[in-house]
mmCIF file of C-alpha atoms in Angstrom:
data_model
loop_
_atom_site.group_PDB
_atom_site.id
_atom_site.type_symbol
_atom_site.label_atom_id
_atom_site.label_comp_id
_atom_site.label_asym_id
_atom_site.label_seq_id
_atom_site.Cartn_x
_atom_site.Cartn_y
_atom_site.Cartn_z
ATOM 1 C CA UNK A 1 -1.361 29.825 -27.854
ATOM 2 C CA UNK A 2 -1.646 29.001 -24.185
ATOM 3 C CA UNK A 3 0.354 26.331 -22.467
ATOM 4 C CA UNK A 4 -1.328 22.981 -22.335
ATOM 5 C CA UNK A 5 -2.118 21.275 -19.098
ATOM 6 C CA UNK A 6 0.411 18.493 -18.637
ATOM 7 C CA UNK A 7 -2.046 16.407 -16.599
ATOM 8 C CA UNK A 8 -3.119 13.158 -18.216
ATOM 9 C CA UNK A 9 -6.663 11.862 -17.862
ATOM 10 C CA UNK A 10 -7.734 8.366 -18.837
ATOM 11 C CA UNK A 11 -11.380 7.847 -19.697
ATOM 12 C CA UNK A 12 -12.783 4.522 -18.524
ATOM 13 C CA UNK A 13 -16.105 3.161 -19.645
ATOM 14 C CA UNK A 14 -18.707 2.063 -17.061
ATOM 15 C CA UNK A 15 -17.937 -1.585 -17.867
ATOM 16 C CA UNK A 16 -14.227 -0.910 -17.423
ATOM 17 C CA UNK A 17 -14.892 0.666 -14.026
ATOM 18 C CA UNK A 18 -16.822 -2.414 -12.919
ATOM 19 C CA UNK A 19 -14.013 -4.691 -14.080
ATOM 20 C CA UNK A 20 -11.468 -2.612 -12.170
ATOM 21 C CA UNK A 21 -13.636 -2.736 -9.054
ATOM 22 C CA UNK A 22 -13.881 -6.525 -9.342
ATOM 23 C CA UNK A 23 -10.116 -6.851 -9.728
ATOM 24 C CA UNK A 24 -9.598 -4.528 -6.764
ATOM 25 C CA UNK A 25 -12.025 -6.535 -4.625
ATOM 26 C CA UNK A 26 -10.281 -9.799 -5.560
ATOM 27 C CA UNK A 27 -6.944 -8.221 -4.698
ATOM 28 C CA UNK A 28 -8.201 -7.128 -1.262
ATOM 29 C CA UNK A 29 -9.625 -10.582 -0.549
ATOM 30 C CA UNK A 30 -6.370 -12.239 -1.603
ATOM 31 C CA UNK A 31 -4.371 -9.822 0.547
ATOM 32 C CA UNK A 32 -6.435 -9.774 3.740
ATOM 33 C CA UNK A 33 -8.359 -13.068 3.828
ATOM 34 C CA UNK A 34 -5.669 -14.940 5.839
ATOM 35 C CA UNK A 35 -5.626 -12.142 8.415
ATOM 36 C CA UNK A 36 -9.419 -12.065 8.656
ATOM 37 C CA UNK A 37 -9.542 -15.842 9.130
ATOM 38 C CA UNK A 38 -6.913 -15.622 11.856
ATOM 39 C CA UNK A 39 -9.003 -13.063 13.741
ATOM 40 C CA UNK A 40 -12.123 -15.231 13.379
ATOM 41 C CA UNK A 41 -10.368 -18.389 14.592
ATOM 42 C CA UNK A 42 -9.003 -16.569 17.640
ATOM 43 C CA UNK A 43 -12.585 -16.455 18.974
ATOM 44 C CA UNK A 44 -13.471 -20.031 17.974
ATOM 45 C CA UNK A 45 -14.508 -22.246 20.899
ATOM 46 C CA UNK A 46 -12.549 -25.214 19.590
ATOM 47 C CA UNK A 47 -9.017 -26.570 19.790
ATOM 48 C CA UNK A 48 -8.949 -26.772 15.992
ATOM 49 C CA UNK A 49 -8.747 -23.670 13.792
ATOM 50 C CA UNK A 50 -11.238 -24.766 11.162
ATOM 51 C CA UNK A 51 -14.787 -24.320 9.947
ATOM 52 C CA UNK A 52 -17.498 -24.777 11.066
ATOM 53 C CA UNK A 53 -16.969 -22.704 14.187
ATOM 54 C CA UNK A 54 -18.003 -24.204 17.520
ATOM 55 C CA UNK A 55 -19.030 -20.926 19.119
ATOM 56 C CA UNK A 56 -17.656 -17.671 20.468
ATOM 57 C CA UNK A 57 -15.134 -17.605 23.317
ATOM 58 C CA UNK A 58 -12.429 -15.447 24.866
ATOM 59 C CA UNK A 59 -10.724 -18.296 26.705
ATOM 60 C CA UNK A 60 -7.837 -18.469 24.226
ATOM 61 C CA UNK A 61 -7.005 -14.849 24.970
ATOM 62 C CA UNK A 62 -7.093 -15.597 28.700
ATOM 63 C CA UNK A 63 -4.916 -18.686 28.210
ATOM 64 C CA UNK A 64 -2.410 -16.736 26.146
ATOM 65 C CA UNK A 65 -2.064 -14.091 28.833
ATOM 66 C CA UNK A 66 -1.696 -16.720 31.561
ATOM 67 C CA UNK A 67 1.082 -18.574 29.710
ATOM 68 C CA UNK A 68 4.425 -17.411 31.078
ATOM 69 C CA UNK A 69 6.416 -18.372 27.979
ATOM 70 C CA UNK A 70 4.176 -16.224 25.784
ATOM 71 C CA UNK A 71 4.515 -13.222 28.093
ATOM 72 C CA UNK A 72 8.291 -13.609 28.195
ATOM 73 C CA UNK A 73 8.585 -13.879 24.415
ATOM 74 C CA UNK A 74 6.339 -10.835 23.969
ATOM 75 C CA UNK A 75 8.462 -8.886 26.430
ATOM 76 C CA UNK A 76 11.588 -9.869 24.500
ATOM 77 C CA UNK A 77 10.014 -8.792 21.201
ATOM 78 C CA UNK A 78 8.974 -5.415 22.603
ATOM 79 C CA UNK A 79 12.426 -4.736 24.064
ATOM 80 C CA UNK A 80 14.145 -5.588 20.784
ATOM 81 C CA UNK A 81 11.621 -3.652 18.680
ATOM 82 C CA UNK A 82 11.795 -0.459 20.751
ATOM 83 C CA UNK A 83 15.590 -0.500 20.958
ATOM 84 C CA UNK A 84 16.189 -1.380 17.302
ATOM 85 C CA UNK A 85 13.614 1.150 16.072
ATOM 86 C CA UNK A 86 15.166 3.918 18.170
ATOM 87 C CA UNK A 87 18.707 3.115 17.020
ATOM 88 C CA UNK A 88 17.696 2.704 13.364
ATOM 89 C CA UNK A 89 15.848 6.032 13.421
ATOM 90 C CA UNK A 90 18.781 7.817 15.060
ATOM 91 C CA UNK A 91 21.282 6.354 12.581
ATOM 92 C CA UNK A 92 18.979 7.223 9.684
ATOM 93 C CA UNK A 93 18.764 10.804 10.929
ATOM 94 C CA UNK A 94 22.537 11.060 11.361
ATOM 95 C CA UNK A 95 23.072 9.629 7.888
ATOM 96 C CA UNK A 96 20.311 11.511 6.092
ATOM 97 C CA UNK A 97 21.070 14.986 7.423
ATOM 98 C CA UNK A 98 24.564 15.412 5.933
ATOM 99 C CA UNK A 99 23.518 13.746 2.681
ATOM 100 C CA UNK A 100 20.576 16.117 2.297
ATOM 101 C CA UNK A 101 22.023 19.378 3.649
ATOM 102 C CA UNK A 102 25.787 19.236 3.115
ATOM 103 C CA UNK A 103 28.102 18.947 0.118
ATOM 104 C CA UNK A 104 29.251 15.387 0.751
ATOM 105 C CA UNK A 105 31.699 13.650 -1.567
ATOM 106 C CA UNK A 106 30.504 10.390 -3.113
ATOM 107 C CA UNK A 107 26.927 11.192 -2.104
ATOM 108 C CA UNK A 108 25.324 8.706 -4.563
ATOM 109 C CA UNK A 109 27.613 5.937 -3.327
ATOM 110 C CA UNK A 110 26.901 6.696 0.328
ATOM 111 C CA UNK A 111 23.155 6.846 -0.321
ATOM 112 C CA UNK A 112 23.321 3.494 -2.092
ATOM 113 C CA UNK A 113 25.261 1.931 0.790
ATOM 114 C CA UNK A 114 22.567 3.021 3.245
ATOM 115 C CA UNK A 115 19.946 1.267 1.103
ATOM 116 C CA UNK A 116 21.875 -1.956 0.364
ATOM 117 C CA UNK A 117 20.000 -4.035 3.008
ATOM 118 C CA UNK A 118 16.842 -3.511 0.930
ATOM 119 C CA UNK A 119 18.171 -5.789 -1.816
ATOM 120 C CA UNK A 120 20.128 -8.265 0.305
ATOM 121 C CA UNK A 121 18.008 -11.318 1.267
ATOM 122 C CA UNK A 122 17.214 -11.373 4.963
ATOM 123 C CA UNK A 123 18.526 -14.922 5.298
ATOM 124 C CA UNK A 124 21.913 -13.751 3.965
ATOM 125 C CA UNK A 125 22.004 -11.014 6.599
ATOM 126 C CA UNK A 126 21.067 -13.578 9.250
ATOM 127 C CA UNK A 127 23.775 -16.067 8.224
ATOM 128 C CA UNK A 128 26.392 -13.303 8.038
ATOM 129 C CA UNK A 129 25.535 -12.067 11.521
ATOM 130 C CA UNK A 130 25.440 -15.613 12.908
ATOM 131 C CA UNK A 131 28.921 -16.299 11.544
ATOM 132 C CA UNK A 132 30.240 -13.007 12.887
ATOM 133 C CA UNK A 133 28.819 -13.460 16.388
ATOM 134 C CA UNK A 134 29.752 -17.132 16.693
ATOM 135 C CA UNK A 135 33.370 -16.462 15.722
ATOM 136 C CA UNK A 136 33.681 -13.617 18.170
ATOM 137 C CA UNK A 137 34.120 -10.741 15.721
ATOM 138 C CA UNK A 138 31.698 -8.882 17.996
ATOM 139 C CA UNK A 139 31.891 -10.415 21.482
ATOM 140 C CA UNK A 140 28.258 -10.296 22.508
ATOM 141 C CA UNK A 141 27.162 -13.820 21.562
ATOM 142 C CA UNK A 142 23.693 -14.818 20.496
ATOM 143 C CA UNK A 143 20.564 -13.417 22.094
ATOM 144 C CA UNK A 144 18.505 -10.254 22.203
ATOM 145 C CA UNK A 145 21.414 -7.802 21.634
ATOM 146 C CA UNK A 146 22.481 -9.628 18.465
ATOM 147 C CA UNK A 147 18.873 -9.783 17.242
ATOM 148 C CA UNK A 148 18.588 -6.050 17.860
ATOM 149 C CA UNK A 149 21.661 -5.401 15.688
ATOM 150 C CA UNK A 150 20.150 -7.492 12.904
ATOM 151 C CA UNK A 151 16.868 -5.617 13.096
ATOM 152 C CA UNK A 152 18.664 -2.274 12.993
ATOM 153 C CA UNK A 153 20.342 -3.361 9.756
ATOM 154 C CA UNK A 154 17.097 -4.284 8.008
ATOM 155 C CA UNK A 155 15.072 -1.351 9.384
ATOM 156 C CA UNK A 156 17.659 1.352 8.682
ATOM 157 C CA UNK A 157 16.981 1.673 4.912
ATOM 158 C CA UNK A 158 13.262 2.205 5.477
ATOM 159 C CA UNK A 159 13.956 4.925 8.025
ATOM 160 C CA UNK A 160 16.360 6.552 5.556
ATOM 161 C CA UNK A 161 13.741 6.447 2.795
ATOM 162 C CA UNK A 162 11.376 8.375 5.072
ATOM 163 C CA UNK A 163 13.824 10.919 6.484
ATOM 164 C CA UNK A 164 16.145 11.685 3.568
ATOM 165 C CA UNK A 165 13.543 13.110 1.150
ATOM 166 C CA UNK A 166 11.817 14.993 3.959
ATOM 167 C CA UNK A 167 15.029 16.718 5.052
ATOM 168 C CA UNK A 168 15.975 17.442 1.435
ATOM 169 C CA UNK A 169 12.595 19.075 0.757
ATOM 170 C CA UNK A 170 12.988 21.759 3.444
ATOM 171 C CA UNK A 171 13.830 25.198 2.100
ATOM 172 C CA UNK A 172 17.482 25.975 2.819
ATOM 173 C CA UNK A 173 16.614 29.646 3.230
ATOM 174 C CA UNK A 174 15.120 28.823 6.629
ATOM 175 C CA UNK A 175 18.520 27.667 7.862
ATOM 176 C CA UNK A 176 20.233 30.638 6.227
ATOM 177 C CA UNK A 177 17.839 33.003 7.997
ATOM 178 C CA UNK A 178 18.543 31.324 11.338
ATOM 179 C CA UNK A 179 22.272 31.607 10.686
ATOM 180 C CA UNK A 180 21.914 35.308 9.852
ATOM 181 C CA UNK A 181 20.154 35.795 13.187
ATOM 182 C CA UNK A 182 23.141 34.323 15.019
ATOM 183 C CA UNK A 183 22.132 30.675 15.470
ATOM 184 C CA UNK A 184 24.904 28.099 15.259
ATOM 185 C CA UNK A 185 24.541 24.762 13.482
ATOM 186 C CA UNK A 186 23.177 22.909 16.508
ATOM 187 C CA UNK A 187 20.662 25.640 17.323
ATOM 188 C CA UNK A 188 19.521 25.776 13.709
ATOM 189 C CA UNK A 189 18.972 22.036 13.684
ATOM 190 C CA UNK A 190 17.182 22.029 17.041
ATOM 191 C CA UNK A 191 14.880 25.013 16.590
ATOM 192 C CA UNK A 192 14.351 25.121 12.810
ATOM 193 C CA UNK A 193 14.893 21.741 11.191
ATOM 194 C CA UNK A 194 13.899 19.356 13.979
ATOM 195 C CA UNK A 195 10.322 20.672 14.445
ATOM 196 C CA UNK A 196 9.740 20.356 10.694
ATOM 197 C CA UNK A 197 11.014 16.782 10.415
ATOM 198 C CA UNK A 198 9.733 15.534 13.788
ATOM 199 C CA UNK A 199 6.596 13.909 12.279
ATOM 200 C CA UNK A 200 8.849 12.045 9.836
ATOM 201 C CA UNK A 201 11.076 10.925 12.711
ATOM 202 C CA UNK A 202 8.056 9.468 14.510
ATOM 203 C CA UNK A 203 6.896 7.845 11.278
ATOM 204 C CA UNK A 204 10.344 6.303 10.702
ATOM 205 C CA UNK A 205 10.389 4.961 14.276
ATOM 206 C CA UNK A 206 6.954 3.378 13.887
ATOM 207 C CA UNK A 207 7.846 1.710 10.585
ATOM 208 C CA UNK A 208 11.108 0.377 12.036
ATOM 209 C CA UNK A 209 9.180 -0.912 15.058
ATOM 210 C CA UNK A 210 6.742 -2.781 12.804
ATOM 211 C CA UNK A 211 9.584 -4.403 10.864
ATOM 212 C CA UNK A 212 11.222 -5.577 14.076
ATOM 213 C CA UNK A 213 8.196 -6.762 16.039
ATOM 214 C CA UNK A 214 7.183 -9.405 13.484
ATOM 215 C CA UNK A 215 10.602 -10.342 12.029
ATOM 216 C CA UNK A 216 11.349 -14.059 12.294
ATOM 217 C CA UNK A 217 14.305 -15.009 10.054
ATOM 218 C CA UNK A 218 17.075 -13.055 11.784
ATOM 219 C CA UNK A 219 15.518 -13.718 15.189
ATOM 220 C CA UNK A 220 15.485 -17.473 14.465
ATOM 221 C CA UNK A 221 19.177 -17.554 13.565
ATOM 222 C CA UNK A 222 20.344 -15.375 16.442
ATOM 223 C CA UNK A 223 18.057 -16.509 19.285
ATOM 224 C CA UNK A 224 19.436 -18.112 22.424
ATOM 225 C CA UNK A 225 17.446 -19.218 25.470
ATOM 226 C CA UNK A 226 14.877 -16.406 25.177
ATOM 227 C CA UNK A 227 13.148 -16.302 21.771
ATOM 228 C CA UNK A 228 11.156 -13.389 20.464
ATOM 229 C CA UNK A 229 7.443 -13.948 20.000
ATOM 230 C CA UNK A 230 7.531 -14.616 16.216
ATOM 231 C CA UNK A 231 10.148 -17.335 16.820
ATOM 232 C CA UNK A 232 8.123 -18.781 19.699
ATOM 233 C CA UNK A 233 5.008 -18.689 17.520
ATOM 234 C CA UNK A 234 6.737 -20.452 14.631
ATOM 235 C CA UNK A 235 8.111 -23.183 16.885
ATOM 236 C CA UNK A 236 4.768 -23.569 18.669
ATOM 237 C CA UNK A 237 2.901 -24.189 15.414
ATOM 238 C CA UNK A 238 4.666 -27.547 15.187
ATOM 239 C CA UNK A 239 2.500 -28.690 18.096
ATOM 240 C CA UNK A 240 -1.236 -28.623 17.245
ATOM 241 C CA UNK A 241 -2.264 -28.473 20.901
ATOM 242 C CA UNK A 242 -0.503 -25.096 21.249
ATOM 243 C CA UNK A 243 -1.800 -23.511 18.071
ATOM 244 C CA UNK A 244 -5.092 -22.148 19.380
ATOM 245 C CA UNK A 245 -3.417 -20.449 22.343
ATOM 246 C CA UNK A 246 -0.911 -18.750 20.040
ATOM 247 C CA UNK A 247 -3.433 -17.338 17.573
ATOM 248 C CA UNK A 248 -4.849 -14.572 19.853
ATOM 249 C CA UNK A 249 -1.474 -12.939 20.413
ATOM 250 C CA UNK A 250 -0.688 -13.227 16.703
ATOM 251 C CA UNK A 251 -4.004 -11.499 16.027
ATOM 252 C CA UNK A 252 -3.183 -8.666 18.422
ATOM 253 C CA UNK A 253 0.265 -8.221 16.867
ATOM 254 C CA UNK A 254 -1.256 -8.021 13.388
ATOM 255 C CA UNK A 255 -3.741 -5.385 14.525
ATOM 256 C CA UNK A 256 -0.975 -3.401 16.221
ATOM 257 C CA UNK A 257 1.125 -3.586 13.051
ATOM 258 C CA UNK A 258 -1.805 -2.310 10.988
ATOM 259 C CA UNK A 259 -2.412 0.549 13.407
ATOM 260 C CA UNK A 260 1.255 1.518 13.476
ATOM 261 C CA UNK A 261 1.556 1.387 9.690
ATOM 262 C CA UNK A 262 -1.539 3.532 9.177
ATOM 263 C CA UNK A 263 -0.447 5.815 12.004
ATOM 264 C CA UNK A 264 2.988 6.263 10.446
ATOM 265 C CA UNK A 265 1.410 7.185 7.118
ATOM 266 C CA UNK A 266 -0.983 9.623 8.797
ATOM 267 C CA UNK A 267 1.882 11.284 10.664
ATOM 268 C CA UNK A 268 3.936 11.471 7.468
ATOM 269 C CA UNK A 269 1.074 13.178 5.631
ATOM 270 C CA UNK A 270 0.600 15.569 8.538
ATOM 271 C CA UNK A 271 4.274 16.458 8.297
ATOM 272 C CA UNK A 272 3.922 17.141 4.576
ATOM 273 C CA UNK A 273 0.957 19.444 5.130
ATOM 274 C CA UNK A 274 2.797 21.238 7.930
ATOM 275 C CA UNK A 275 5.838 21.708 5.715
ATOM 276 C CA UNK A 276 3.671 23.100 2.911
ATOM 277 C CA UNK A 277 1.951 25.468 5.347
ATOM 278 C CA UNK A 278 -1.529 24.010 4.897
#
């Protein structure tokens, strides 16, 4: 008697398929309607973000670019996001490699510690960092460097979740073959392992960048004179006359986040196919 296929198939009636499609459509509307409305209102020729629309205009985009405070806050956000994403990715790589390729004591405990920020509320992280910086435990004060540290903490687990399984999935025989040919540990990592995990490194960086660029809680607690753009946006929404000028940049940031998220997933899938030799 031959072995049975372990795959499970669920038969759905035509009516069931229609119901599932309706539920899926409702889910998509619920998920993306606020974003779609934001994009629409960014082109509305009115000082009020509401229907009916008064016409099409690009003047809010021009006004946003001409506003010095918006440019400065965007510059601050980009600096923090690039730096925190790079550091989080590097730390994730340094932490994931020994856990995946070496016989490390207390491996489950160390893996859990790397992922703890996933379950700790962001506001708790923010308050903890605020207390630490204000009392001089780390003498850098409040501002962009402290925000960067906070963003590294919250982005690190996501980078680990991308890199750790990818490194663990690589056949150890490749490293053994390199070692037999005379390569030392650094050469093996550089010429064998790094090319295979490079797409995952880029993916981890992009995901960490997305988490940092639109983070507001930690940035609100740790900001000084120069806020990041999400903090500036949140404070500006308290003044209705500023709202319309803030929406275009928020729209651009949302689109960039979408592109980076989809790009990170595409790069991750490319890395999987490359690793499988397809």
